[in-house]
mmCIF file of C-alpha atoms and ligand atoms in Angstrom:
data_model
loop_
_atom_site.group_PDB
_atom_site.id
_atom_site.type_symbol
_atom_site.label_atom_id
_atom_site.label_comp_id
_atom_site.label_asym_id
_atom_site.label_seq_id
_atom_site.Cartn_x
_atom_site.Cartn_y
_atom_site.Cartn_z
ATOM 1 C CA UNK F 1 -228.080 34.800 -83.273
ATOM 2 C CA UNK F 2 -230.111 31.608 -83.100
ATOM 3 C CA UNK F 3 -232.496 30.713 -85.893
ATOM 4 C CA UNK F 4 -236.136 30.530 -84.981
ATOM 5 C CA UNK F 5 -237.811 27.537 -86.579
ATOM 6 C CA UNK F 6 -241.557 27.107 -86.418
ATOM 7 C CA UNK F 7 -242.616 23.447 -86.395
ATOM 8 C CA UNK F 8 -246.376 23.036 -86.706
ATOM 9 C CA UNK F 9 -248.105 19.892 -85.468
ATOM 10 C CA UNK F 10 -245.175 19.075 -83.224
ATOM 11 C CA UNK F 11 -247.382 17.407 -80.597
ATOM 12 C CA UNK F 12 -248.590 14.744 -83.051
ATOM 13 C CA UNK F 13 -247.077 11.456 -84.055
ATOM 14 C CA UNK F 14 -244.453 12.428 -86.658
ATOM 15 C CA UNK F 15 -244.183 16.044 -85.426
ATOM 16 C CA UNK F 16 -243.045 14.928 -81.950
ATOM 17 C CA UNK F 17 -240.219 12.887 -83.505
ATOM 18 C CA UNK F 18 -239.183 15.839 -85.678
ATOM 19 C CA UNK F 19 -239.264 18.246 -82.743
ATOM 20 C CA UNK F 20 -237.181 15.870 -80.627
ATOM 21 C CA UNK F 21 -234.614 15.392 -83.398
ATOM 22 C CA UNK F 22 -234.266 19.118 -84.044
ATOM 23 C CA UNK F 23 -234.166 20.198 -80.378
ATOM 24 C CA UNK F 24 -231.479 17.613 -79.597
ATOM 25 C CA UNK F 25 -229.405 18.007 -82.769
ATOM 26 C CA UNK F 26 -229.445 21.795 -83.256
ATOM 27 C CA UNK F 27 -228.823 23.780 -80.071
ATOM 28 C CA UNK F 28 -228.418 26.819 -82.351
ATOM 29 C CA UNK F 29 -232.071 26.645 -83.399
ATOM 30 C CA UNK F 30 -234.926 27.927 -81.308
ATOM 31 C CA UNK F 31 -237.744 25.524 -81.984
ATOM 32 C CA UNK F 32 -241.251 26.946 -81.592
ATOM 33 C CA UNK F 33 -243.824 24.131 -81.685
ATOM 34 C CA UNK F 34 -247.239 25.448 -82.823
ATOM 35 C CA UNK F 35 -250.035 22.971 -82.257
ATOM 36 C CA UNK F 36 -253.749 23.192 -81.540
ATOM 37 C CA UNK F 37 -253.710 19.989 -79.462
ATOM 38 C CA UNK F 38 -256.587 18.288 -81.204
ATOM 39 C CA UNK F 39 -257.474 14.746 -80.175
ATOM 40 C CA UNK F 40 -254.218 13.725 -82.004
ATOM 41 C CA UNK F 41 -251.912 16.188 -80.324
ATOM 42 C CA UNK F 42 -250.490 15.306 -76.935
ATOM 43 C CA UNK F 43 -247.849 17.146 -74.943
ATOM 44 C CA UNK F 44 -246.998 13.869 -73.176
ATOM 45 C CA UNK F 45 -245.271 13.016 -76.471
ATOM 46 C CA UNK F 46 -242.695 15.733 -75.738
ATOM 47 C CA UNK F 47 -241.971 15.224 -72.038
ATOM 48 C CA UNK F 48 -238.285 14.613 -72.692
ATOM 49 C CA UNK F 49 -237.687 17.930 -74.472
ATOM 50 C CA UNK F 50 -240.208 20.243 -72.848
ATOM 51 C CA UNK F 51 -237.614 21.836 -70.544
ATOM 52 C CA UNK F 52 -234.902 22.265 -73.203
ATOM 53 C CA UNK F 53 -233.694 25.859 -73.421
ATOM 54 C CA UNK F 54 -234.117 25.913 -77.240
ATOM 55 C CA UNK F 55 -237.734 24.725 -77.185
ATOM 56 C CA UNK F 56 -241.068 26.428 -76.611
ATOM 57 C CA UNK F 57 -244.678 25.507 -77.193
ATOM 58 C CA UNK F 58 -247.562 27.687 -78.432
ATOM 59 C CA UNK F 59 -251.066 26.298 -78.424
ATOM 60 C CA UNK F 60 -252.712 27.775 -81.504
ATOM 61 C CA UNK F 61 -254.915 26.907 -84.437
ATOM 62 C CA UNK F 62 -253.236 27.404 -87.828
ATOM 63 C CA UNK F 63 -256.619 28.275 -89.380
ATOM 64 C CA UNK F 64 -256.872 31.378 -87.159
ATOM 65 C CA UNK F 65 -255.536 34.165 -89.407
ATOM 66 C CA UNK F 66 -255.261 36.832 -86.696
ATOM 67 C CA UNK F 67 -253.485 34.542 -84.242
ATOM 68 C CA UNK F 68 -251.047 33.286 -86.922
ATOM 69 C CA UNK F 69 -250.308 36.869 -88.010
ATOM 70 C CA UNK F 70 -249.519 37.933 -84.436
ATOM 71 C CA UNK F 71 -247.326 34.849 -83.970
ATOM 72 C CA UNK F 72 -245.363 35.349 -87.164
ATOM 73 C CA UNK F 73 -245.013 39.107 -86.581
ATOM 74 C CA UNK F 74 -243.605 38.434 -83.124
ATOM 75 C CA UNK F 75 -241.157 35.641 -84.014
ATOM 76 C CA UNK F 76 -240.069 36.531 -87.574
ATOM 77 C CA UNK F 77 -239.353 32.856 -88.191
ATOM 78 C CA UNK F 78 -236.279 31.843 -90.159
ATOM 79 C CA UNK F 79 -238.196 28.803 -91.506
ATOM 80 C CA UNK F 80 -241.350 26.754 -91.088
ATOM 81 C CA UNK F 81 -241.594 22.971 -91.054
ATOM 82 C CA UNK F 82 -245.278 22.347 -91.483
ATOM 83 C CA UNK F 83 -246.747 19.082 -90.207
ATOM 84 C CA UNK F 84 -250.003 20.163 -88.580
ATOM 85 C CA UNK F 85 -252.886 18.384 -90.261
ATOM 86 C CA UNK F 86 -255.961 16.325 -89.932
ATOM 87 C CA UNK F 87 -254.383 13.004 -90.880
ATOM 88 C CA UNK F 88 -256.858 10.122 -90.712
ATOM 89 C CA UNK F 89 -258.559 8.937 -93.906
ATOM 90 C CA UNK F 90 -261.578 7.412 -92.109
ATOM 91 C CA UNK F 91 -262.260 10.653 -90.279
ATOM 92 C CA UNK F 92 -261.992 12.557 -93.580
ATOM 93 C CA UNK F 93 -264.757 10.385 -94.994
ATOM 94 C CA UNK F 94 -267.030 11.307 -92.051
ATOM 95 C CA UNK F 95 -266.092 14.983 -91.828
ATOM 96 C CA UNK F 96 -264.306 16.383 -94.909
ATOM 97 C CA UNK F 97 -264.745 20.079 -93.994
ATOM 98 C CA UNK F 98 -262.413 19.828 -91.057
ATOM 99 C CA UNK F 99 -259.751 18.562 -93.496
ATOM 100 C CA UNK F 100 -260.264 21.452 -95.866
ATOM 101 C CA UNK F 101 -260.002 23.910 -92.998
ATOM 102 C CA UNK F 102 -256.811 22.682 -91.375
ATOM 103 C CA UNK F 103 -255.004 21.143 -94.312
ATOM 104 C CA UNK F 104 -255.856 23.717 -96.997
ATOM 105 C CA UNK F 105 -256.894 26.975 -95.290
ATOM 106 C CA UNK F 106 -254.389 26.434 -92.435
ATOM 107 C CA UNK F 107 -251.543 25.834 -94.907
ATOM 108 C CA UNK F 108 -252.391 28.946 -96.969
ATOM 109 C CA UNK F 109 -252.535 30.993 -93.758
ATOM 110 C CA UNK F 110 -249.036 29.860 -92.884
ATOM 111 C CA UNK F 111 -247.765 30.557 -96.413
ATOM 112 C CA UNK F 112 -249.182 34.124 -96.307
ATOM 113 C CA UNK F 113 -247.598 34.834 -92.963
ATOM 114 C CA UNK F 114 -244.252 33.304 -93.863
ATOM 115 C CA UNK F 115 -244.285 35.405 -97.055
ATOM 116 C CA UNK F 116 -244.898 38.587 -95.046
ATOM 117 C CA UNK F 117 -242.840 38.038 -91.903
ATOM 118 C CA UNK F 118 -240.521 35.075 -92.532
ATOM 119 C CA UNK F 119 -236.904 35.059 -93.667
ATOM 120 C CA UNK F 120 -237.610 34.448 -97.345
ATOM 121 C CA UNK F 121 -233.962 35.067 -98.249
ATOM 122 C CA UNK F 122 -232.228 32.446 -96.127
ATOM 123 C CA UNK F 123 -235.079 30.363 -94.745
ATOM 124 C CA UNK F 124 -237.706 28.151 -96.303
ATOM 125 C CA UNK F 125 -241.193 26.768 -95.958
ATOM 126 C CA UNK F 126 -241.145 22.975 -95.772
ATOM 127 C CA UNK F 127 -244.431 21.164 -96.349
ATOM 128 C CA UNK F 128 -244.569 17.622 -95.003
ATOM 129 C CA UNK F 129 -246.987 15.658 -97.175
ATOM 130 C CA UNK F 130 -248.103 12.163 -98.089
ATOM 131 C CA UNK F 131 -247.769 9.708 -100.952
ATOM 132 C CA UNK F 132 -251.580 9.401 -100.918
ATOM 133 C CA UNK F 133 -251.769 12.479 -103.193
ATOM 134 C CA UNK F 134 -250.729 10.205 -106.064
ATOM 135 C CA UNK F 135 -253.822 8.011 -105.712
ATOM 136 C CA UNK F 136 -253.567 4.268 -105.938
ATOM 137 C CA UNK F 137 -251.365 1.696 -107.673
ATOM 138 C CA UNK F 138 -252.214 -1.711 -109.134
ATOM 139 C CA UNK F 139 -249.980 -4.723 -108.495
ATOM 140 C CA UNK F 140 -246.914 -3.119 -110.118
ATOM 141 C CA UNK F 141 -245.018 0.144 -110.258
ATOM 142 C CA UNK F 142 -244.120 2.823 -107.739
ATOM 143 C CA UNK F 143 -244.905 6.492 -107.216
ATOM 144 C CA UNK F 144 -242.181 8.845 -108.441
ATOM 145 C CA UNK F 145 -242.072 12.627 -108.085
ATOM 146 C CA UNK F 146 -243.536 12.925 -111.598
ATOM 147 C CA UNK F 147 -246.528 10.651 -111.005
ATOM 148 C CA UNK F 148 -249.613 12.816 -111.658
ATOM 149 C CA UNK F 149 -251.667 13.754 -108.620
ATOM 150 C CA UNK F 150 -254.857 11.715 -108.368
ATOM 151 C CA UNK F 151 -256.115 11.887 -104.770
ATOM 152 C CA UNK F 152 -259.050 9.592 -103.941
ATOM 153 C CA UNK F 153 -260.004 10.363 -100.325
ATOM 154 C CA UNK F 154 -261.020 13.717 -98.811
ATOM 155 C CA UNK F 155 -257.792 13.487 -96.756
ATOM 156 C CA UNK F 156 -255.539 13.012 -99.792
ATOM 157 C CA UNK F 157 -257.498 15.641 -101.767
ATOM 158 C CA UNK F 158 -256.869 18.160 -98.991
ATOM 159 C CA UNK F 159 -253.157 17.282 -98.872
ATOM 160 C CA UNK F 160 -252.923 17.490 -102.661
ATOM 161 C CA UNK F 161 -254.562 20.915 -102.563
ATOM 162 C CA UNK F 162 -252.104 22.105 -99.903
ATOM 163 C CA UNK F 163 -249.138 20.782 -101.938
ATOM 164 C CA UNK F 164 -250.436 22.731 -104.917
ATOM 165 C CA UNK F 165 -250.721 25.923 -102.885
ATOM 166 C CA UNK F 166 -247.147 25.488 -101.637
ATOM 167 C CA UNK F 167 -245.896 25.052 -105.218
ATOM 168 C CA UNK F 168 -248.019 27.974 -106.363
ATOM 169 C CA UNK F 169 -246.483 30.312 -103.768
ATOM 170 C CA UNK F 170 -243.053 29.309 -105.093
ATOM 171 C CA UNK F 171 -244.003 29.974 -108.725
ATOM 172 C CA UNK F 172 -246.078 33.094 -108.105
ATOM 173 C CA UNK F 173 -244.255 34.804 -105.247
ATOM 174 C CA UNK F 174 -240.846 33.162 -105.417
ATOM 175 C CA UNK F 175 -241.313 31.767 -101.910
ATOM 176 C CA UNK F 176 -238.507 29.313 -100.994
ATOM 177 C CA UNK F 177 -240.392 26.052 -100.487
ATOM 178 C CA UNK F 178 -239.733 22.340 -100.434
ATOM 179 C CA UNK F 179 -242.188 19.435 -100.229
ATOM 180 C CA UNK F 180 -241.816 15.782 -99.275
ATOM 181 C CA UNK F 181 -244.316 13.012 -99.867
ATOM 182 C CA UNK F 182 -243.862 10.058 -97.558
ATOM 183 C CA UNK F 183 -245.359 6.603 -97.283
ATOM 184 C CA UNK F 184 -247.045 5.175 -94.136
ATOM 185 C CA UNK F 185 -245.055 5.650 -90.942
ATOM 186 C CA UNK F 186 -244.933 3.419 -87.906
ATOM 187 C CA UNK F 187 -243.335 3.866 -84.497
ATOM 188 C CA UNK F 188 -243.944 5.177 -80.999
ATOM 189 C CA UNK F 189 -246.542 7.860 -80.098
ATOM 190 C CA UNK F 190 -248.820 6.921 -83.040
ATOM 191 C CA UNK F 191 -252.493 7.640 -82.289
ATOM 192 C CA UNK F 192 -254.391 4.309 -82.072
ATOM 193 C CA UNK F 193 -256.891 5.128 -84.800
ATOM 194 C CA UNK F 194 -254.293 4.080 -87.392
ATOM 195 C CA UNK F 195 -253.774 0.456 -88.316
ATOM 196 C CA UNK F 196 -250.720 -0.594 -86.272
ATOM 197 C CA UNK F 197 -251.376 1.088 -82.909
ATOM 198 C CA UNK F 198 -255.109 0.282 -83.143
ATOM 199 C CA UNK F 199 -254.336 -3.386 -83.619
ATOM 200 C CA UNK F 200 -251.748 -3.359 -80.765
ATOM 201 C CA UNK F 201 -254.303 -1.773 -78.479
ATOM 202 C CA UNK F 202 -257.026 -4.236 -79.425
ATOM 203 C CA UNK F 203 -254.732 -7.250 -79.051
ATOM 204 C CA UNK F 204 -253.818 -6.155 -75.553
ATOM 205 C CA UNK F 205 -257.521 -5.919 -74.675
ATOM 206 C CA UNK F 206 -258.359 -9.178 -76.538
ATOM 207 C CA UNK F 207 -260.786 -7.163 -78.690
ATOM 208 C CA UNK F 208 -261.612 -8.070 -82.302
ATOM 209 C CA UNK F 209 -259.135 -6.912 -84.967
ATOM 210 C CA UNK F 210 -261.121 -5.106 -87.708
ATOM 211 C CA UNK F 211 -259.420 -5.765 -91.074
ATOM 212 C CA UNK F 212 -261.062 -3.820 -93.885
ATOM 213 C CA UNK F 213 -262.268 -5.805 -96.904
ATOM 214 C CA UNK F 214 -260.146 -8.897 -97.426
ATOM 215 C CA UNK F 215 -256.987 -7.297 -96.011
ATOM 216 C CA UNK F 216 -255.341 -7.429 -99.441
ATOM 217 C CA UNK F 217 -254.497 -3.707 -99.593
ATOM 218 C CA UNK F 218 -250.791 -2.896 -99.585
ATOM 219 C CA UNK F 219 -248.929 -0.165 -97.708
ATOM 220 C CA UNK F 220 -245.181 0.704 -97.751
ATOM 221 C CA UNK F 221 -244.124 1.141 -94.113
ATOM 222 C CA UNK F 222 -241.295 3.399 -92.919
ATOM 223 C CA UNK F 223 -239.962 3.764 -89.353
ATOM 224 C CA UNK F 224 -240.910 7.219 -88.137
ATOM 225 C CA UNK F 225 -237.379 8.110 -87.043
ATOM 226 C CA UNK F 226 -236.137 7.444 -90.577
ATOM 227 C CA UNK F 227 -238.808 9.850 -91.826
ATOM 228 C CA UNK F 228 -237.666 12.477 -89.293
ATOM 229 C CA UNK F 229 -234.073 12.032 -90.527
ATOM 230 C CA UNK F 230 -235.198 12.495 -94.133
ATOM 231 C CA UNK F 231 -237.018 15.698 -93.112
ATOM 232 C CA UNK F 232 -233.832 16.962 -91.454
ATOM 233 C CA UNK F 233 -231.821 16.245 -94.628
ATOM 234 C CA UNK F 234 -234.370 17.761 -97.027
ATOM 235 C CA UNK F 235 -234.864 20.798 -94.809
ATOM 236 C CA UNK F 236 -231.119 21.520 -94.847
ATOM 237 C CA UNK F 237 -230.094 20.339 -98.310
ATOM 238 C CA UNK F 238 -233.139 19.915 -100.517
ATOM 239 C CA UNK F 239 -233.520 22.244 -103.488
ATOM 240 C CA UNK F 240 -236.171 24.970 -103.373
ATOM 241 C CA UNK F 241 -239.242 24.280 -105.473
ATOM 242 C CA UNK F 242 -238.564 20.541 -105.441
ATOM 243 C CA UNK F 243 -240.512 17.574 -104.199
ATOM 244 C CA UNK F 244 -238.872 14.514 -102.638
ATOM 245 C CA UNK F 245 -240.552 11.146 -102.198
ATOM 246 C CA UNK F 246 -239.714 9.241 -99.004
ATOM 247 C CA UNK F 247 -240.481 5.544 -98.538
ATOM 248 C CA UNK F 248 -239.365 2.383 -96.807
ATOM 249 C CA UNK F 249 -239.242 -0.001 -99.797
ATOM 250 C CA UNK F 250 -241.166 -2.209 -97.415
ATOM 251 C CA UNK F 251 -244.520 -3.312 -98.766
ATOM 252 C CA UNK F 252 -246.957 -5.336 -96.688
ATOM 253 C CA UNK F 253 -250.465 -6.578 -97.309
ATOM 254 C CA UNK F 254 -252.551 -5.473 -94.343
ATOM 255 C CA UNK F 255 -253.536 -9.009 -93.439
ATOM 256 C CA UNK F 256 -249.914 -10.247 -93.423
ATOM 257 C CA UNK F 257 -248.883 -7.330 -91.242
ATOM 258 C CA UNK F 258 -251.697 -7.923 -88.751
ATOM 259 C CA UNK F 259 -250.826 -11.658 -88.600
ATOM 260 C CA UNK F 260 -247.168 -10.853 -87.958
ATOM 261 C CA UNK F 261 -248.228 -8.450 -85.198
ATOM 262 C CA UNK F 262 -250.427 -11.170 -83.617
ATOM 263 C CA UNK F 263 -247.542 -13.625 -83.655
ATOM 264 C CA UNK F 264 -245.086 -11.216 -81.977
ATOM 265 C CA UNK F 265 -247.618 -10.058 -79.407
ATOM 266 C CA UNK F 266 -248.598 -13.609 -78.453
ATOM 267 C CA UNK F 267 -244.922 -14.259 -77.747
ATOM 268 C CA UNK F 268 -244.444 -11.019 -75.788
ATOM 269 C CA UNK F 269 -247.670 -11.422 -73.785
ATOM 270 C CA UNK F 270 -247.045 -15.130 -73.095
ATOM 271 C CA UNK F 271 -250.199 -16.121 -74.915
ATOM 272 C CA UNK F 272 -250.666 -19.372 -76.830
ATOM 273 C CA UNK F 273 -249.372 -19.275 -80.431
ATOM 274 C CA UNK F 274 -252.317 -18.391 -82.722
ATOM 275 C CA UNK F 275 -254.418 -16.914 -79.917
ATOM 276 C CA UNK F 276 -254.537 -13.306 -81.132
ATOM 277 C CA UNK F 277 -255.010 -14.279 -84.781
ATOM 278 C CA UNK F 278 -258.402 -15.686 -83.734
ATOM 279 C CA UNK F 279 -259.433 -12.072 -83.073
ATOM 280 C CA UNK F 280 -259.119 -11.057 -86.750
ATOM 281 C CA UNK F 281 -262.496 -9.998 -88.122
ATOM 282 C CA UNK F 282 -263.027 -8.969 -91.714
ATOM 283 C CA UNK F 283 -265.238 -5.867 -91.743
ATOM 284 C CA UNK F 284 -266.885 -3.656 -94.361
ATOM 285 C CA UNK F 285 -264.251 -2.047 -96.564
ATOM 286 C CA UNK F 286 -263.315 1.639 -96.414
ATOM 287 C CA UNK F 287 -265.128 3.639 -99.104
ATOM 288 C CA UNK F 288 -262.746 4.419 -102.005
ATOM 289 C CA UNK F 289 -260.015 2.337 -100.338
ATOM 290 C CA UNK F 290 -256.733 2.850 -102.195
ATOM 291 C CA UNK F 291 -255.385 -0.572 -103.148
ATOM 292 C CA UNK F 292 -251.636 -0.121 -103.020
ATOM 293 C CA UNK F 293 -249.027 2.539 -102.204
ATOM 294 C CA UNK F 294 -245.336 2.104 -103.007
ATOM 295 C CA UNK F 295 -242.673 4.767 -103.149
ATOM 296 C CA UNK F 296 -239.649 5.188 -105.397
ATOM 297 C CA UNK F 297 -237.310 7.183 -103.128
ATOM 298 C CA UNK F 298 -234.356 7.141 -105.517
ATOM 299 C CA UNK F 299 -234.272 10.920 -106.004
ATOM 300 C CA UNK F 300 -233.777 11.458 -102.253
ATOM 301 C CA UNK F 301 -231.269 8.609 -102.086
ATOM 302 C CA UNK F 302 -229.200 9.693 -105.078
ATOM 303 C CA UNK F 303 -229.365 13.458 -104.551
ATOM 304 C CA UNK F 304 -229.079 13.687 -100.766
ATOM 305 C CA UNK F 305 -227.715 10.268 -99.773
ATOM 306 C CA UNK F 306 -230.692 9.277 -97.574
ATOM 307 C CA UNK F 307 -231.558 5.691 -96.855
ATOM 308 C CA UNK F 308 -233.675 4.031 -94.197
ATOM 309 C CA UNK F 309 -231.501 2.923 -91.292
ATOM 310 C CA UNK F 310 -233.926 0.763 -89.292
ATOM 311 C CA UNK F 311 -234.803 -2.665 -90.738
ATOM 312 C CA UNK F 312 -238.502 -3.502 -90.489
ATOM 313 C CA UNK F 313 -238.143 -6.440 -88.092
ATOM 314 C CA UNK F 314 -236.109 -4.307 -85.694
ATOM 315 C CA UNK F 315 -238.367 -1.246 -85.956
ATOM 316 C CA UNK F 316 -241.522 -3.298 -85.591
ATOM 317 C CA UNK F 317 -240.298 -5.053 -82.413
ATOM 318 C CA UNK F 318 -239.156 -1.700 -80.975
ATOM 319 C CA UNK F 319 -242.562 -0.210 -81.759
ATOM 320 C CA UNK F 320 -244.477 -3.040 -80.104
ATOM 321 C CA UNK F 321 -242.191 -2.867 -77.071
ATOM 322 C CA UNK F 322 -242.794 0.856 -76.777
ATOM 323 C CA UNK F 323 -246.596 0.401 -76.600
ATOM 324 C CA UNK F 324 -246.314 -2.470 -74.166
ATOM 325 C CA UNK F 325 -244.027 -0.363 -71.964
ATOM 326 C CA UNK F 326 -246.332 2.675 -72.249
ATOM 327 C CA UNK F 327 -249.725 1.161 -71.659
ATOM 328 C CA UNK F 328 -250.581 4.199 -69.538
ATOM 329 C CA UNK F 329 -250.118 6.350 -72.680
ATOM 330 C CA UNK F 330 -252.466 4.057 -74.611
ATOM 331 C CA UNK F 331 -255.003 4.131 -71.749
ATOM 332 C CA UNK F 332 -254.824 7.890 -71.610
ATOM 333 C CA UNK F 333 -255.263 8.602 -75.329
ATOM 334 C CA UNK F 334 -257.996 5.967 -75.691
ATOM 335 C CA UNK F 335 -260.135 7.299 -72.854
ATOM 336 C CA UNK F 336 -263.054 9.652 -73.389
ATOM 337 C CA UNK F 337 -263.457 10.883 -76.937
ATOM 338 C CA UNK F 338 -261.673 7.862 -78.440
ATOM 339 C CA UNK F 339 -264.314 5.491 -77.056
ATOM 340 C CA UNK F 340 -267.039 7.482 -78.817
ATOM 341 C CA UNK F 341 -264.985 7.558 -82.031
ATOM 342 C CA UNK F 342 -264.372 3.824 -81.936
ATOM 343 C CA UNK F 343 -268.020 2.956 -81.393
ATOM 344 C CA UNK F 344 -269.102 5.343 -84.155
ATOM 345 C CA UNK F 345 -266.534 4.105 -86.715
ATOM 346 C CA UNK F 346 -266.670 0.392 -86.151
ATOM 347 C CA UNK F 347 -270.316 -0.206 -85.163
ATOM 348 C CA UNK F 348 -271.477 0.431 -88.716
ATOM 349 C CA UNK F 349 -268.719 -1.764 -90.280
ATOM 350 C CA UNK F 350 -270.323 -4.895 -88.857
HETATM 351 P P1 NAD O 401 -251.173 13.413 -86.311
HETATM 352 O O1 NAD O 401 -252.615 13.393 -86.613
HETATM 353 O O2 NAD O 401 -250.578 12.411 -85.385
HETATM 354 O O3 NAD O 401 -250.752 14.872 -85.745
HETATM 355 C C1 NAD O 401 -251.269 16.043 -86.295
HETATM 356 C C2 NAD O 401 -250.910 17.179 -85.325
HETATM 357 O O4 NAD O 401 -251.431 18.395 -85.891
HETATM 358 C C3 NAD O 401 -251.543 17.035 -83.935
HETATM 359 O O5 NAD O 401 -250.605 17.326 -82.944
HETATM 360 C C4 NAD O 401 -252.667 18.053 -83.961
HETATM 361 O O6 NAD O 401 -252.982 18.597 -82.686
HETATM 362 C C5 NAD O 401 -252.118 19.126 -84.895
HETATM 363 N N1 NAD O 401 -253.184 19.915 -85.530
HETATM 364 C C6 NAD O 401 -254.275 19.442 -86.154
HETATM 365 N N2 NAD O 401 -255.039 20.470 -86.594
HETATM 366 C C7 NAD O 401 -254.404 21.610 -86.230
HETATM 367 C C8 NAD O 401 -254.677 23.007 -86.371
HETATM 368 N N3 NAD O 401 -255.785 23.428 -87.014
HETATM 369 N N4 NAD O 401 -253.811 23.881 -85.890
HETATM 370 C C9 NAD O 401 -252.675 23.499 -85.260
HETATM 371 N N5 NAD O 401 -252.359 22.201 -85.073
HETATM 372 C C10 NAD O 401 -253.214 21.257 -85.537
HETATM 373 O O7 NAD O 401 -250.466 13.365 -87.725
HETATM 374 P P2 NAD O 401 -249.095 12.665 -88.191
HETATM 375 O O8 NAD O 401 -249.368 11.265 -88.546
HETATM 376 O O9 NAD O 401 -248.029 13.007 -87.202
HETATM 377 O O10 NAD O 401 -248.814 13.430 -89.525
HETATM 378 C C11 NAD O 401 -248.091 14.682 -89.557
HETATM 379 C C12 NAD O 401 -247.978 15.167 -90.977
HETATM 380 O O11 NAD O 401 -247.331 14.200 -91.779
HETATM 381 C C13 NAD O 401 -249.336 15.421 -91.631
HETATM 382 O O12 NAD O 401 -249.234 16.596 -92.417
HETATM 383 C C14 NAD O 401 -249.558 14.194 -92.498
HETATM 384 O O13 NAD O 401 -250.353 14.521 -93.624
HETATM 385 C C15 NAD O 401 -248.142 13.868 -92.898
HETATM 386 N N6 NAD O 401 -247.876 12.438 -93.193
HETATM 387 C C16 NAD O 401 -248.240 11.450 -92.292
HETATM 388 C C17 NAD O 401 -247.929 10.132 -92.557
HETATM 389 C C18 NAD O 401 -248.263 9.018 -91.600
HETATM 390 O O14 NAD O 401 -248.027 7.840 -91.925
HETATM 391 N N7 NAD O 401 -248.763 9.293 -90.414
HETATM 392 C C19 NAD O 401 -247.272 9.797 -93.780
HETATM 393 C C20 NAD O 401 -246.918 10.828 -94.649
HETATM 394 C C21 NAD O 401 -247.208 12.135 -94.345
HETATM 395 P P1 TYD O 402 -254.268 3.692 -91.912
HETATM 396 O O1 TYD O 402 -253.350 3.384 -90.760
HETATM 397 O O2 TYD O 402 -255.571 4.393 -91.623
HETATM 398 O O3 TYD O 402 -253.420 4.512 -92.965
HETATM 399 P P2 TYD O 402 -253.763 4.961 -94.507
HETATM 400 O O4 TYD O 402 -255.183 4.608 -94.795
HETATM 401 O O5 TYD O 402 -253.561 6.426 -94.499
HETATM 402 O O6 TYD O 402 -252.804 4.212 -95.363
HETATM 403 O O7 TYD O 402 -254.609 2.333 -92.630
HETATM 404 C C1 TYD O 402 -253.587 1.485 -93.166
HETATM 405 C C2 TYD O 402 -254.251 0.366 -93.924
HETATM 406 O O8 TYD O 402 -254.939 -0.455 -92.971
HETATM 407 C C3 TYD O 402 -255.306 0.827 -94.882
HETATM 408 O O9 TYD O 402 -255.269 -0.040 -96.038
HETATM 409 C C4 TYD O 402 -256.626 0.638 -94.158
HETATM 410 C C5 TYD O 402 -256.343 -0.532 -93.260
HETATM 411 N N1 TYD O 402 -257.060 -0.552 -91.954
HETATM 412 C C6 TYD O 402 -257.759 -1.724 -91.557
HETATM 413 O O10 TYD O 402 -257.797 -2.719 -92.271
HETATM 414 N N2 TYD O 402 -258.391 -1.688 -90.356
HETATM 415 C C7 TYD O 402 -258.377 -0.601 -89.516
HETATM 416 O O11 TYD O 402 -259.005 -0.606 -88.423
HETATM 417 C C8 TYD O 402 -257.639 0.569 -89.942
HETATM 418 C C9 TYD O 402 -257.586 1.802 -89.090
HETATM 419 C C10 TYD O 402 -256.994 0.538 -91.172
#
């Protein structure tokens, strides 16, 4: 009998890569993608797998207890891979409650239903989380699995809370769980409110490139397909009750990354060298802006043999090519609500 795996948030950026990997790699799994299709969820992200015989989609809100109970009672999932979340730090500053609802209440809802109806003997509940729960670093050091939690934004506070609930269900109820905390991802299908796709979209429209503060903040970038492969490995071989850090060992100051992007896009768009860099505008910093994230992924590497397979230069070019070859996707996701969001967020940054 095939194993039913519930993947939440499968219509989002990382979720769509995880769904694609699982549907294509494991014909013996029945993948049920549960997603509310918020502004960040898009079924266009899954065109290539939507007709696969081992895939189905359910539009549902993980915060809805009655709907989740009916879903879990019907499917009796073998396992859950939970990615559904509100994921953007700037939005969490404007509207924290939404983050508490989906990221905390939604996660606890799923835990309760997996505990009641899931296969808690052979299956597991996998929570996909972020390195932002650890707070911020200075110039040196890296986050390890034993770095104390110190979330600074409403987004990271909500993810930290959900990580704690997942751990607590393991300790209190013996639920088989595993957590991973990953650094910033980049790749195709990334909603253009986040740094890289936002800058790509603005460069193509010759709009200003809003760099927060002085652009000195540092992020550790990982190609999204390497994250999906890590999730596959941890889902199958990680130890219950454990946390695994995932990262690219690939730190960039925001300003250096944006300049590199400008240079590559000028070349690809046949613009004059230096043209797009002129669009860089330093704007008011994000409130509580974490200075630096960097991940020590040695536990995952040593225990499960994971390592990133896509070098940054290659992944970055591939990513840029994807957006340039899918400008209709960018046009679609940036129409309507996005325009209002953009005006609201960036008007006040000056
Ligand atoms: P995303 O915002 O692109 O996608 C989130 C998905 O969740 C969307 O499809 C959305 O429709 C769905 N969703 C939101 N609220 C929902 C609800 N109430 N019920 C059902 N579905 C809902 O996010 P992403 O960047 O793909 O991130 C996925 C997960 O990975 C998140 O849990 C995030 O915290 C984590 N993460 C992201 C990154 C990153 O760099 N993007 C890094 C580490 C961890
Ligand atoms: P983001 O993609 O929002 O990811 P996170 O804040 O979760 O790491 O932002 C990445 C970095 O880029 C972060 O330091 C904030 C900065 N940033 C800008 O400078 N300008 C922007 O318009 C955005 C969206 C982000």
